[in-house]
Amino acid sequence: MRIGELATETGLTTKTIRFYEQAGLLPAPQRTPGGYRDYPAHTVTRLAFVRDAQAAGLTLAEIRSLLALRDSGQAPCAQVGVLIEEHLAEIDRRMAELRQARTVLRELARRAAVTTPDTCSAGDICTILARP
């Protein structure tokens, strides 16, 4: 299957498919006598996996490692589970940071609402952001 057909079949652009090949997510395909890429039909499934893994938040490096496991004959399911747990923990950590930032910003907004520029001295940059 030529790259244009593969792009149509997967909904990806030919540029994205070439990028995935360069990034090691797709093995280099055979070439036709005219030099065109000739992808096997199962590349559609591989690209669907890449798209689904990206949608789940996995990085290209993580996806590449999972594909390497599969290419070596091993099922990557256990590793997928580990990566999912790691990503969930990272999301929980980031959510806690965002909650803390929201609390700080709400306090700053409260202070900003009652602060007027004439209350700032020449030595102050901004009393809203200064620690009380």
Coordinates of C-alpha atoms in Angstrom, one line a residue:
M1 CA 0.0 0.0 0.0
R2 CA 1.5 3.3 -1.0
I3 CA 1.7 6.2 1.5
G4 CA -1.2 8.1 0.1
E5 CA -3.5 5.1 0.4
L6 CA -2.2 4.5 4.0
A7 CA -2.9 8.2 4.8
T8 CA -6.4 7.9 3.5
E9 CA -7.0 4.6 5.3
T10 CA -5.8 5.9 8.7
G11 CA -6.8 9.6 8.5
L12 CA -3.2 10.7 9.0
T13 CA -1.2 12.9 6.7
T14 CA 1.6 11.5 4.6
K15 CA 3.9 13.9 6.5
T16 CA 2.8 12.3 9.8
I17 CA 3.4 8.8 8.5
R18 CA 6.9 9.8 7.3
F19 CA 7.6 11.4 10.7
Y20 CA 6.5 8.2 12.5
E21 CA 8.8 6.2 10.3
Q22 CA 11.7 8.5 11.1
A23 CA 10.8 8.4 14.8
G24 CA 11.1 4.6 14.8
L25 CA 7.4 3.9 15.2
L26 CA 7.1 2.3 11.8
P27 CA 9.7 0.1 10.3
A28 CA 11.1 1.3 6.9
P29 CA 8.8 -0.1 4.3
Q30 CA 9.9 -1.9 1.2
R31 CA 10.2 0.2 -1.9
T32 CA 8.5 -0.3 -5.3
P33 CA 10.7 -0.5 -8.4
G34 CA 9.8 3.2 -8.8
G35 CA 11.1 4.1 -5.3
Y36 CA 7.7 4.6 -3.7
R37 CA 7.1 3.4 -0.1
D38 CA 5.1 0.1 -0.1
Y39 CA 3.6 -0.5 3.3
P40 CA 2.1 -3.8 4.3
A41 CA -1.6 -3.8 5.2
H42 CA -1.0 -4.4 8.9
T43 CA 0.6 -0.9 9.1
V44 CA -3.0 0.4 9.4
T45 CA -3.4 -1.5 12.7
R46 CA 0.0 -0.2 13.9
L47 CA -0.9 3.4 13.2
A48 CA -4.2 3.0 14.9
F49 CA -2.3 1.8 18.0
V50 CA 0.0 4.8 17.8
R51 CA -3.0 7.1 17.6
D52 CA -4.8 5.4 20.5
A53 CA -1.7 5.4 22.6
Q54 CA -1.1 9.1 22.0
A55 CA -4.8 9.8 22.9
A56 CA -4.1 8.1 26.2
G57 CA -1.3 10.5 26.8
L58 CA 1.7 8.2 26.1
T59 CA 4.8 9.8 24.7
L60 CA 6.3 8.7 21.4
A61 CA 9.2 7.1 23.3
E62 CA 6.8 5.1 25.4
I63 CA 4.9 4.0 22.3
R64 CA 8.1 3.1 20.6
S65 CA 9.1 0.9 23.6
L66 CA 5.7 -0.9 23.5
L67 CA 6.0 -1.5 19.8
A68 CA 9.5 -2.9 20.3
L69 CA 8.1 -5.4 22.8
R70 CA 5.4 -6.4 20.4
D71 CA 7.9 -6.7 17.5
S72 CA 10.1 -8.9 19.7
G73 CA 7.2 -11.3 20.1
Q74 CA 6.1 -10.2 23.6
A75 CA 2.7 -8.8 24.5
P76 CA 3.2 -5.3 26.0
C77 CA 0.1 -5.4 28.2
A78 CA 2.0 -5.4 31.5
Q79 CA 4.1 -2.5 30.4
V80 CA 1.0 -0.6 29.2
G81 CA -0.5 -1.1 32.7
V82 CA 2.6 0.3 34.3
L83 CA 2.6 3.3 32.0
I84 CA -1.1 4.0 32.6
E85 CA -0.5 4.0 36.4
E86 CA 2.5 6.3 36.0
H87 CA 0.5 8.7 33.9
L88 CA -2.4 8.6 36.4
A89 CA 0.0 9.4 39.2
E90 CA 1.4 12.3 37.2
I91 CA -2.1 13.7 36.5
D92 CA -2.9 13.4 40.2
R93 CA 0.3 15.3 41.1
R94 CA -0.4 18.0 38.5
M95 CA -4.0 18.4 39.7
A96 CA -2.8 18.9 43.2
E97 CA -0.4 21.6 42.0
L98 CA -3.2 23.3 40.0
R99 CA -5.5 23.2 43.1
Q100 CA -2.8 24.9 45.1
A101 CA -2.2 27.5 42.4
R102 CA -5.9 28.2 42.2
T103 CA -6.0 28.8 46.0
V104 CA -3.0 31.3 45.7
L105 CA -4.6 33.0 42.7
R106 CA -7.9 33.4 44.4
E107 CA -6.2 35.1 47.3
L108 CA -4.3 37.4 44.9
A109 CA -7.5 38.2 43.1
R110 CA -9.1 39.1 46.4
R111 CA -6.2 41.4 47.2
A112 CA -6.2 42.9 43.7
A113 CA -9.9 43.8 44.1
V114 CA -9.2 46.0 47.1
T115 CA -5.9 47.4 46.1
T116 CA -5.6 50.8 44.3
P117 CA -2.5 52.0 42.6
D118 CA -2.2 55.0 44.9
T119 CA -1.5 52.6 47.8
C120 CA 1.7 51.5 46.3
S121 CA 4.9 53.3 47.3
A122 CA 7.6 54.2 44.9
G123 CA 9.7 51.4 46.3
D124 CA 7.1 48.8 45.6
I125 CA 6.8 47.0 42.3
C126 CA 3.3 45.6 43.0
T127 CA 1.8 45.1 46.5
I128 CA -0.7 42.6 45.2
L129 CA 2.1 40.0 44.6
A130 CA 4.2 41.0 47.6
R131 CA 3.9 38.6 50.5
P132 CA 1.9 40.2 53.3

